[in-house]
mmCIF file of C-alpha atoms in Angstrom:
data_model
loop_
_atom_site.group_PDB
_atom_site.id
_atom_site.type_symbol
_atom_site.label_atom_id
_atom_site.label_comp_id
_atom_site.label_asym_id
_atom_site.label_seq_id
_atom_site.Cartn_x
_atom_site.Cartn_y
_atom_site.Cartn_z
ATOM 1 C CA UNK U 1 97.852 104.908 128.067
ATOM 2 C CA UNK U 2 98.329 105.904 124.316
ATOM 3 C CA UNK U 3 100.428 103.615 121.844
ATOM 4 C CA UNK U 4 102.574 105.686 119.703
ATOM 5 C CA UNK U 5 104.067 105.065 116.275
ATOM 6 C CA UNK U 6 106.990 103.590 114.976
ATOM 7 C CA UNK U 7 106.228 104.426 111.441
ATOM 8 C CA UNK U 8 109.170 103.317 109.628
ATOM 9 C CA UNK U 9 110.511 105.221 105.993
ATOM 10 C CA UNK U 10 112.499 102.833 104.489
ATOM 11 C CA UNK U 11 114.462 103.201 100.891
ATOM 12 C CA UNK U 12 111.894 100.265 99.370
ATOM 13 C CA UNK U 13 108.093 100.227 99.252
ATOM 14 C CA UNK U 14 106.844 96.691 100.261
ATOM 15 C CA UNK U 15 103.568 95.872 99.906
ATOM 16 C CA UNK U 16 101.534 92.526 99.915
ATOM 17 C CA UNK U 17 98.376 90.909 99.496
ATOM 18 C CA UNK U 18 96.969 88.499 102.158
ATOM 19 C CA UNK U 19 94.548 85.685 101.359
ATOM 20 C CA UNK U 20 93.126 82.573 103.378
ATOM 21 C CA UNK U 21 93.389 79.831 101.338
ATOM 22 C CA UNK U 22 90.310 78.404 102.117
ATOM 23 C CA UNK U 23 88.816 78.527 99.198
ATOM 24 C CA UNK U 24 89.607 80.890 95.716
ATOM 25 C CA UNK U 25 89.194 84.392 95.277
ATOM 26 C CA UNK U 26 86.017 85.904 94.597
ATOM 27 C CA UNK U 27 84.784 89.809 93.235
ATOM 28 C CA UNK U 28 85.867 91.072 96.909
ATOM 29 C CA UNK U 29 89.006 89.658 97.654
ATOM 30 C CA UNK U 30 90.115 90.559 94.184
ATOM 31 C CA UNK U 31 89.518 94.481 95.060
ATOM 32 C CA UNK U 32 91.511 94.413 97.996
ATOM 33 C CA UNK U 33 94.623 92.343 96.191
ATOM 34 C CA UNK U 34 94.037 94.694 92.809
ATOM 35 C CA UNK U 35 94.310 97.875 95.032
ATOM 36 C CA UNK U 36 97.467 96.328 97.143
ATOM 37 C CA UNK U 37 99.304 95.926 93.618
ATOM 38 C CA UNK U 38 98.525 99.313 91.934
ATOM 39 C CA UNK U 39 99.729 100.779 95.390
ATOM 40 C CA UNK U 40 103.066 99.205 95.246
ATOM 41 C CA UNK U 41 102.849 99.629 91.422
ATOM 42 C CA UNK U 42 102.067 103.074 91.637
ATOM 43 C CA UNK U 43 105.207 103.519 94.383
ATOM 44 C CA UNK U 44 107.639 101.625 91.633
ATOM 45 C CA UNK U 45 107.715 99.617 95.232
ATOM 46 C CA UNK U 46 107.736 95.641 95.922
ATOM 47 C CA UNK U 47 104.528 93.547 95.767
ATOM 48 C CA UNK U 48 104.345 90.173 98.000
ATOM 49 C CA UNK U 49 101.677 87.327 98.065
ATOM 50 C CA UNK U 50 101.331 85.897 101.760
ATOM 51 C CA UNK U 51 98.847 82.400 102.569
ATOM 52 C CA UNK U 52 97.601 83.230 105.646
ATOM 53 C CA UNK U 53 97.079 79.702 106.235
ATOM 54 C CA UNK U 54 97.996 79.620 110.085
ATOM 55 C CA UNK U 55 94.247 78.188 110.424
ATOM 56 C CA UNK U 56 95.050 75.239 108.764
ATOM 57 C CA UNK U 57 92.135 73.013 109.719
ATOM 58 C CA UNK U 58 90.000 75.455 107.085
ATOM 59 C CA UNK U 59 92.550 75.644 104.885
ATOM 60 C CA UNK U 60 91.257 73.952 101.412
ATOM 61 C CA UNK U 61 93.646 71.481 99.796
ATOM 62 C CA UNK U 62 94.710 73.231 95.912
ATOM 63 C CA UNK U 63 92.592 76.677 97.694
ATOM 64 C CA UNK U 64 96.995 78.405 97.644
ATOM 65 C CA UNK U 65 97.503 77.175 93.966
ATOM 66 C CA UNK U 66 94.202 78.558 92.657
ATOM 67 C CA UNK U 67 94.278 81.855 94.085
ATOM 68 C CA UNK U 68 97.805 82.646 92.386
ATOM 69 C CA UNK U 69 96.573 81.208 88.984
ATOM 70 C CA UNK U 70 93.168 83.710 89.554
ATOM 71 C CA UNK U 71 95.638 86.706 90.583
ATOM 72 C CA UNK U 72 98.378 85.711 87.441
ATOM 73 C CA UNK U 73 94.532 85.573 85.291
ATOM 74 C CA UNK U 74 93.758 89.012 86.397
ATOM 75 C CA UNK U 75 97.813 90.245 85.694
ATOM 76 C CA UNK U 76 98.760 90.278 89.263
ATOM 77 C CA UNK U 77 102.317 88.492 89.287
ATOM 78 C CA UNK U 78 103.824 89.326 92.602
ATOM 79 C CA UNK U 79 107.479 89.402 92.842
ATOM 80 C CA UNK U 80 108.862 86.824 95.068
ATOM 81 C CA UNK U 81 107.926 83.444 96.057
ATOM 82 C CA UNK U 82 104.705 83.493 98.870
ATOM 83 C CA UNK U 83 105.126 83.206 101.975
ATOM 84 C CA UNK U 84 102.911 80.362 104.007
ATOM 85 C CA UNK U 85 102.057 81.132 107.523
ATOM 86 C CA UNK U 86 102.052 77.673 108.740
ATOM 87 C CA UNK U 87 105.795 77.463 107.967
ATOM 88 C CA UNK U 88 106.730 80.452 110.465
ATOM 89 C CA UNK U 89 105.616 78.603 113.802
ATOM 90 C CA UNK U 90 108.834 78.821 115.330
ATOM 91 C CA UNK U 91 108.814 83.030 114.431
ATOM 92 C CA UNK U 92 105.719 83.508 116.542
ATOM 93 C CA UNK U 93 106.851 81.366 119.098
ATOM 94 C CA UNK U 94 109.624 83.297 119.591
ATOM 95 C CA UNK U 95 108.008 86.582 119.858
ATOM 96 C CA UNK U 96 105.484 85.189 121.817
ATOM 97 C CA UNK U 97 108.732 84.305 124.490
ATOM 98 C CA UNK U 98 110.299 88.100 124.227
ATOM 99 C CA UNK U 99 106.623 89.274 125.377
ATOM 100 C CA UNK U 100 106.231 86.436 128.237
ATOM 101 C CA UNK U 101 109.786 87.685 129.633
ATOM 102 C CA UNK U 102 108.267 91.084 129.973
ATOM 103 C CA UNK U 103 104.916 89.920 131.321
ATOM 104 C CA UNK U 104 103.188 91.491 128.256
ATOM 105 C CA UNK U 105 101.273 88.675 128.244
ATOM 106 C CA UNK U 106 99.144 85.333 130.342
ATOM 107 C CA UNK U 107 97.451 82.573 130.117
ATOM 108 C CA UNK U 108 93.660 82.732 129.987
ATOM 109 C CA UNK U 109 91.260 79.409 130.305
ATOM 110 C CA UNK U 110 88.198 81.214 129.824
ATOM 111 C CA UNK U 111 86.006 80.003 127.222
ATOM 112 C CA UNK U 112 83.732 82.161 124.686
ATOM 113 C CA UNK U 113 80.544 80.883 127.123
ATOM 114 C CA UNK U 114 82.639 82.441 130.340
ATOM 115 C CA UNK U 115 83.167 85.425 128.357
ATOM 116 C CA UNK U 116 79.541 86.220 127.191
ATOM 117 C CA UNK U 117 77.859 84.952 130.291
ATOM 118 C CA UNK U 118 79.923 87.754 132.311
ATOM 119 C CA UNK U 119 78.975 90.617 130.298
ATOM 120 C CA UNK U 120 74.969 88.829 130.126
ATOM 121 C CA UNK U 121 75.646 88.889 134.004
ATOM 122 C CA UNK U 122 75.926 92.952 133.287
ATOM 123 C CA UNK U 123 72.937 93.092 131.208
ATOM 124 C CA UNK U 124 75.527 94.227 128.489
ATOM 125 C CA UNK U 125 74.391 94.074 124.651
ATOM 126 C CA UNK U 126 76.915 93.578 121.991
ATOM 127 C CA UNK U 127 76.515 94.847 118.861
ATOM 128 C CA UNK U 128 75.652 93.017 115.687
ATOM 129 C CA UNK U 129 79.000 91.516 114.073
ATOM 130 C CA UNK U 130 81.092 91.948 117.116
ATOM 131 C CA UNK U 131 82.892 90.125 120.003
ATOM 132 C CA UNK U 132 82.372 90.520 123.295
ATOM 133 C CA UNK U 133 85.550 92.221 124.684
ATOM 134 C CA UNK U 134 87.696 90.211 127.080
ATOM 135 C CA UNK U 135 87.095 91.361 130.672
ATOM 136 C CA UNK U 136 90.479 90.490 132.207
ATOM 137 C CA UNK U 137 89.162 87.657 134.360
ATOM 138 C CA UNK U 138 92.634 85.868 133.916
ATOM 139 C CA UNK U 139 94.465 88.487 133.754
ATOM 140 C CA UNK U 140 96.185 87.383 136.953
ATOM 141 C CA UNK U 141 95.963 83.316 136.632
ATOM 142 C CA UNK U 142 97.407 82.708 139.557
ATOM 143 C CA UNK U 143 94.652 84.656 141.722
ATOM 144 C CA UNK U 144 92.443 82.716 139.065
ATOM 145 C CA UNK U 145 93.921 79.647 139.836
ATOM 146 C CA UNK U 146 93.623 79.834 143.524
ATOM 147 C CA UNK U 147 89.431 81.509 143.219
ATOM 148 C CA UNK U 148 88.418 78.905 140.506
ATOM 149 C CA UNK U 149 85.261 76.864 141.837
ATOM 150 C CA UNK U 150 85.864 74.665 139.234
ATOM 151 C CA UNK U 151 87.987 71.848 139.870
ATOM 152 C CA UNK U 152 89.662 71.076 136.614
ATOM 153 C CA UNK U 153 90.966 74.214 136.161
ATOM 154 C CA UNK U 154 94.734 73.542 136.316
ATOM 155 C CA UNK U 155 93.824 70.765 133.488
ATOM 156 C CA UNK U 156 91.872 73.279 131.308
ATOM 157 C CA UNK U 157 93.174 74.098 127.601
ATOM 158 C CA UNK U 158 94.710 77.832 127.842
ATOM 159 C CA UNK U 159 95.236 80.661 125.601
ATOM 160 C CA UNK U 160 97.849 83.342 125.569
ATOM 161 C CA UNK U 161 96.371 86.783 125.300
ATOM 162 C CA UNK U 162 98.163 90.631 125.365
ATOM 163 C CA UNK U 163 97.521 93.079 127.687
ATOM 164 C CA UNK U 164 96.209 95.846 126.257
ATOM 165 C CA UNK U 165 95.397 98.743 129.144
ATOM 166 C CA UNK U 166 93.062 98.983 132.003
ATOM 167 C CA UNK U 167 89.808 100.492 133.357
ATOM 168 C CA UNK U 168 92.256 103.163 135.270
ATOM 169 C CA UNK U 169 94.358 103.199 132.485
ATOM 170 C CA UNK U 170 92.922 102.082 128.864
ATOM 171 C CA UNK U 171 94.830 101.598 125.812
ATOM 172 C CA UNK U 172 93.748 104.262 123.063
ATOM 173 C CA UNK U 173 95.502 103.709 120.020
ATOM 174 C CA UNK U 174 95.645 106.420 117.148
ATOM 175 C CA UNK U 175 96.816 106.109 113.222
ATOM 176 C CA UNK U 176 95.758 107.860 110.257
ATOM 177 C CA UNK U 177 94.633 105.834 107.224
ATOM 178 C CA UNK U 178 95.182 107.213 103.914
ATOM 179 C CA UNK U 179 91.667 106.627 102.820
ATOM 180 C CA UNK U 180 89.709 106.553 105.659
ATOM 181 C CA UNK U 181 91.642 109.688 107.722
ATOM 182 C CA UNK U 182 92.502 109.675 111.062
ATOM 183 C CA UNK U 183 91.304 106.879 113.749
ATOM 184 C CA UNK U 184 91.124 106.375 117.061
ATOM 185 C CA UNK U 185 90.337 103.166 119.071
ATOM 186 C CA UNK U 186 90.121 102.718 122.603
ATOM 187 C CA UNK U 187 91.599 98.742 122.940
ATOM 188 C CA UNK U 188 90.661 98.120 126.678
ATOM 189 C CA UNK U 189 87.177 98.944 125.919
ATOM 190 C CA UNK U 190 86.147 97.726 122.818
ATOM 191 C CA UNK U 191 88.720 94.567 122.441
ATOM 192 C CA UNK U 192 90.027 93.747 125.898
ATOM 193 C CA UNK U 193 93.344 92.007 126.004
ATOM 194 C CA UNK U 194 93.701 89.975 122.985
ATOM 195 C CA UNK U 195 94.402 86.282 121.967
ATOM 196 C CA UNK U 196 97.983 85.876 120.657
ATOM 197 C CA UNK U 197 97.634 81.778 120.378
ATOM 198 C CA UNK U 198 94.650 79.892 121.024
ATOM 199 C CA UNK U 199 94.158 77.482 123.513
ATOM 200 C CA UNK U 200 93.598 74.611 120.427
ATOM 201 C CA UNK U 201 97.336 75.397 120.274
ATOM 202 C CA UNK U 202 96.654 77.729 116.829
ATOM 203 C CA UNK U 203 98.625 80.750 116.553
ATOM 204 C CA UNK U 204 95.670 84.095 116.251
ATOM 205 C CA UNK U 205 95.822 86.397 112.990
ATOM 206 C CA UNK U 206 97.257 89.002 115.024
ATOM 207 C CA UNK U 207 100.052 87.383 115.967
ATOM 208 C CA UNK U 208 100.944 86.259 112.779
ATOM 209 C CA UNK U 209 100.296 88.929 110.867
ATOM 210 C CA UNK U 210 102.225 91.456 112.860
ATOM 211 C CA UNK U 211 105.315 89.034 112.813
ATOM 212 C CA UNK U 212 105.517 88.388 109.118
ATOM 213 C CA UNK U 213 104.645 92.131 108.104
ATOM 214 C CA UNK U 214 108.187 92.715 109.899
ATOM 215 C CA UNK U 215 109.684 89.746 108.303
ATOM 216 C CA UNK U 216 108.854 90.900 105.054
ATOM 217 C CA UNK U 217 109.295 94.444 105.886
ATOM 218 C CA UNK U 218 106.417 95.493 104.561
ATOM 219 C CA UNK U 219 105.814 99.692 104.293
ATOM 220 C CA UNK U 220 102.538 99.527 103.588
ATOM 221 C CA UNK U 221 99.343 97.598 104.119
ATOM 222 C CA UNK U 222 96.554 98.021 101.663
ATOM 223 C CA UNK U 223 93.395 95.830 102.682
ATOM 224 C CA UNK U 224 89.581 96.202 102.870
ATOM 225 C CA UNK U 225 87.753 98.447 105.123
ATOM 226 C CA UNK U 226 86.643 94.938 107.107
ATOM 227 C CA UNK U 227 89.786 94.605 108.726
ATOM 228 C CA UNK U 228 90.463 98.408 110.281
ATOM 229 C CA UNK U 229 89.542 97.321 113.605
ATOM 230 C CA UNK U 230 92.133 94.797 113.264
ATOM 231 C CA UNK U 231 94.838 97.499 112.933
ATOM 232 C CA UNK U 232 94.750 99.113 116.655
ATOM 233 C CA UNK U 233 96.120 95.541 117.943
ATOM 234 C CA UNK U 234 98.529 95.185 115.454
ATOM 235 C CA UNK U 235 99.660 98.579 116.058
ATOM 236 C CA UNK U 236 99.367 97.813 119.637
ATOM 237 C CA UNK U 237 101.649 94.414 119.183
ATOM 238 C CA UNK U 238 103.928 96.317 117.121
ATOM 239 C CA UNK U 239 104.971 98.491 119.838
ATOM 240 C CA UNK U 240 105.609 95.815 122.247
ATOM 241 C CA UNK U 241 107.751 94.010 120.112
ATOM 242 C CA UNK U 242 109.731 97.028 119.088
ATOM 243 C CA UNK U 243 108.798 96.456 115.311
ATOM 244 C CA UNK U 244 108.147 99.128 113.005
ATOM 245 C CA UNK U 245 104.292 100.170 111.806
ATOM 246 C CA UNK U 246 103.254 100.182 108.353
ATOM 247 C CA UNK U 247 101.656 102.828 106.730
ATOM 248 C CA UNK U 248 97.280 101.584 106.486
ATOM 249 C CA UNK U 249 95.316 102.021 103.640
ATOM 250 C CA UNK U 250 91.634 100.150 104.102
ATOM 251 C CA UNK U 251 89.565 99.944 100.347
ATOM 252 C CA UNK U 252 86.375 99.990 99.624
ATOM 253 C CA UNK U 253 84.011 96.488 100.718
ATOM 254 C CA UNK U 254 82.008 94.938 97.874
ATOM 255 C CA UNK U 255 78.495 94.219 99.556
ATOM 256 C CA UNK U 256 76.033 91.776 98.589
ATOM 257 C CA UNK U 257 72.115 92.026 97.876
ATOM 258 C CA UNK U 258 71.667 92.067 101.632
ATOM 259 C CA UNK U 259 73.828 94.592 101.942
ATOM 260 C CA UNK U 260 76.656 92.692 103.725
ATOM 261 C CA UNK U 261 80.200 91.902 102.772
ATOM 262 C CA UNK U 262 80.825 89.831 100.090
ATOM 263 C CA UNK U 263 82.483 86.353 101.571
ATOM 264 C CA UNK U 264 83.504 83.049 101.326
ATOM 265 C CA UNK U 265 81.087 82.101 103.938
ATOM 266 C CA UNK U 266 77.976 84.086 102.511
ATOM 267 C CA UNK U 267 78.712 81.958 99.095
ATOM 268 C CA UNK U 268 80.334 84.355 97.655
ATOM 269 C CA UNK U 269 80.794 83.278 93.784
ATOM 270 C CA UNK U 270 84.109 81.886 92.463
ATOM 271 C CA UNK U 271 86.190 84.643 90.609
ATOM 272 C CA UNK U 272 86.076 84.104 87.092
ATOM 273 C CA UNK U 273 89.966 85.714 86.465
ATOM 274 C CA UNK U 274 90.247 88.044 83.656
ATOM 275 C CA UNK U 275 90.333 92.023 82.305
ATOM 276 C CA UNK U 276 86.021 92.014 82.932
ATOM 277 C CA UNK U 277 87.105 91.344 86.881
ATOM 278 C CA UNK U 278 89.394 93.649 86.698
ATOM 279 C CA UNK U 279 87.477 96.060 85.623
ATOM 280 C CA UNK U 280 84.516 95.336 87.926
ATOM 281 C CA UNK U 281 87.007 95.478 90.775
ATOM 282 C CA UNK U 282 88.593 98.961 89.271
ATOM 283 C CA UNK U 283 85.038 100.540 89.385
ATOM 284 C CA UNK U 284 84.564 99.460 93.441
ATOM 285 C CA UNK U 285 88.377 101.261 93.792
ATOM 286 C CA UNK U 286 86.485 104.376 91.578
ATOM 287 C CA UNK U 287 88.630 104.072 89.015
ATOM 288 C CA UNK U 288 87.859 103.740 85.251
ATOM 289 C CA UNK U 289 90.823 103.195 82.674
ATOM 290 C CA UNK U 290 89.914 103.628 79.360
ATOM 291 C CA UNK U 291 91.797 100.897 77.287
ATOM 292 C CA UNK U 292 90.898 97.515 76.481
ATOM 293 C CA UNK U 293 93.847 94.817 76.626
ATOM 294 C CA UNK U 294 94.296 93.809 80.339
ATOM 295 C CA UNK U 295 97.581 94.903 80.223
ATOM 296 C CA UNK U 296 96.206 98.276 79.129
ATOM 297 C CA UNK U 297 93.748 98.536 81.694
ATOM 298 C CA UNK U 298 96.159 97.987 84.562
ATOM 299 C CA UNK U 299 98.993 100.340 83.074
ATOM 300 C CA UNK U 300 96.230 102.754 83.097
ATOM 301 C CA UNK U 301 94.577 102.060 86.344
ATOM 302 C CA UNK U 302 98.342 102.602 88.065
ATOM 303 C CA UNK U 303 98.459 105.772 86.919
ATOM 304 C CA UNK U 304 94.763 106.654 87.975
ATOM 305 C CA UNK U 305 95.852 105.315 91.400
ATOM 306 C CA UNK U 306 99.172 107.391 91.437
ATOM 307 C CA UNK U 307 97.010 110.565 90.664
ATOM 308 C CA UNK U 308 94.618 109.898 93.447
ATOM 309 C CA UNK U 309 96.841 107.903 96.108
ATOM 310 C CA UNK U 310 100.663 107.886 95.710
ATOM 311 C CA UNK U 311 100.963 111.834 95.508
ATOM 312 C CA UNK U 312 99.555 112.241 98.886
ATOM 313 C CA UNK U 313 101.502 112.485 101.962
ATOM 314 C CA UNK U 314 102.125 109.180 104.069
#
């Protein structure tokens, strides 16, 4: 089974820029919301802030308010009002509904233990930074239901997760990224079917970010490199709601001394806003503007990015 595109041209670019507001920006984030603006800047397109703060119990009270007085700092002004995730429950409920009516999707009360003991029970390794992929073992609950040794298993917290192919007929989804060329992922394999809403009652990233991109009609989706995996699902989502696929640009990652991505979690040093980030954050996109007002710099660096980016077929 291969998912196939529903690229959509409108008349407008849309773009946007897609922080957690748990905590401010730092040298990383700012690439990926610097190269999101010249793209729409560069396309004389839209440019939208969205809080991703659907996980709201690590959401940081004043985290929303700092990040869009770092991005105004560093000349990023986006051009309507932001978007907060935990305001579009109902949205994702209701696409969550449109799947269950076409059985695109199930309840699963299997834990992260249930999941790694089964592939341990295979002798199967994961590698370093990855999930296990979902086996299917609820895939039909009600044969679950009626197997389960345990006996609290009607009582047991559920999640909602997508089908996404099978052994006999995996899901293999294919885009090409404007930076990174084309892609291929084979879902069933490497993912499994895939959490929608978690069984604390949270709605998953993919959910919401798939649902809100099509809200907002976003065109294009310029983001680090760290989240390309992320795009066969939503690609994959996409096509069972019927909504349209952006167009996937993934930047450059700015690594640490270990060599890992830059993050929040890794303590990742608070962004000091201003034209030296910017500039910093220009030389991880490979891009060097020579002016020296910040202004300058990012009239400049649009241009750069136009040259290198905009001109090429989407």
């Amino acid at each position: 089974m291969e998912t196939h595109l529903n690229l959509a041209t409108p008349a407008t670019y849309c773009g946007r820029f897609a922080p957690s507001p748990t905590a401010g920006l730092h040298a990383g984030s700012l690439v990926a919301a610097l190269a999101s603006w010249l793209d729409a800047r560069a396309h004389a397109g839209r440019w939208l802030v969205r809080m991703e703060d659907v996980d709201t119990p690590r959401c940081e009270p004043g985290a929303a308010d700092l990040i869009l007085s770092q991005l105004a700092g560093c000349g990023l002004l986006p051009d309507d009002t932001p978007l907060f995730q935990s305001t579009r429950f109902i949205a994702y409920a209701e696409a969550l509904e449109r799947l269950r009516l076409h059985r695109a999707v199930y309840k699963c009360i299997c834990s992260r233990k249930d999941i790694e003991q089964h592939w341990h029970a295979l002798s199967r390794k994961k590698a370093r930074h990855a999930e296990w992929p979902y086996p299917g073992t609820c895939a039909d609950m009600s044969h679950t239901l009626r197997t389960n040794k345990n006996a609290h298993a009607h009582s047991r917290a559920y999640a909602w997760r997508l089908r996404s192919g099978t052994h006999d007929a995996p899901l293999l989804v294919t885009w090409q990224d404007r930076r990174l060329g084309p892609q291929t992922q084979d879902v069933t394999t490497t993912i499994g079917d895939f959490v929608l809403k978690r069984a604390d009652g949270l709605w998953a990233y993919q959910m919401a970010v798939v649902v809100d991109d099509a809200a907002q009609a976003i065109t294009h989706v310029v983001r680090g490199e760290d989240l390309a995996d992320n795009t066969p699902r939503q690609i994959h989502l996409q096509a069972r709601l019927g909504l349209p696929t952006p167009i996937y640009l993934h930047t450059p990652l700015v690594l640490d001394a270990r060599g890992e991505k830059l993050s929040k979690s890794s303590g990742a040093a608070p962004l000091v806003a201003g034209v030296q980030a910017v500039r910093a954050a220009l030389q991880v996109l490979g891009l060097t503007p020579q002016a020296s007002a910040l202004n300058e710099v990012l009239a400049a660096a649009v241009t750069e990015w136009r040259v290198r980016f905009a001109t090429q077929p989407n």
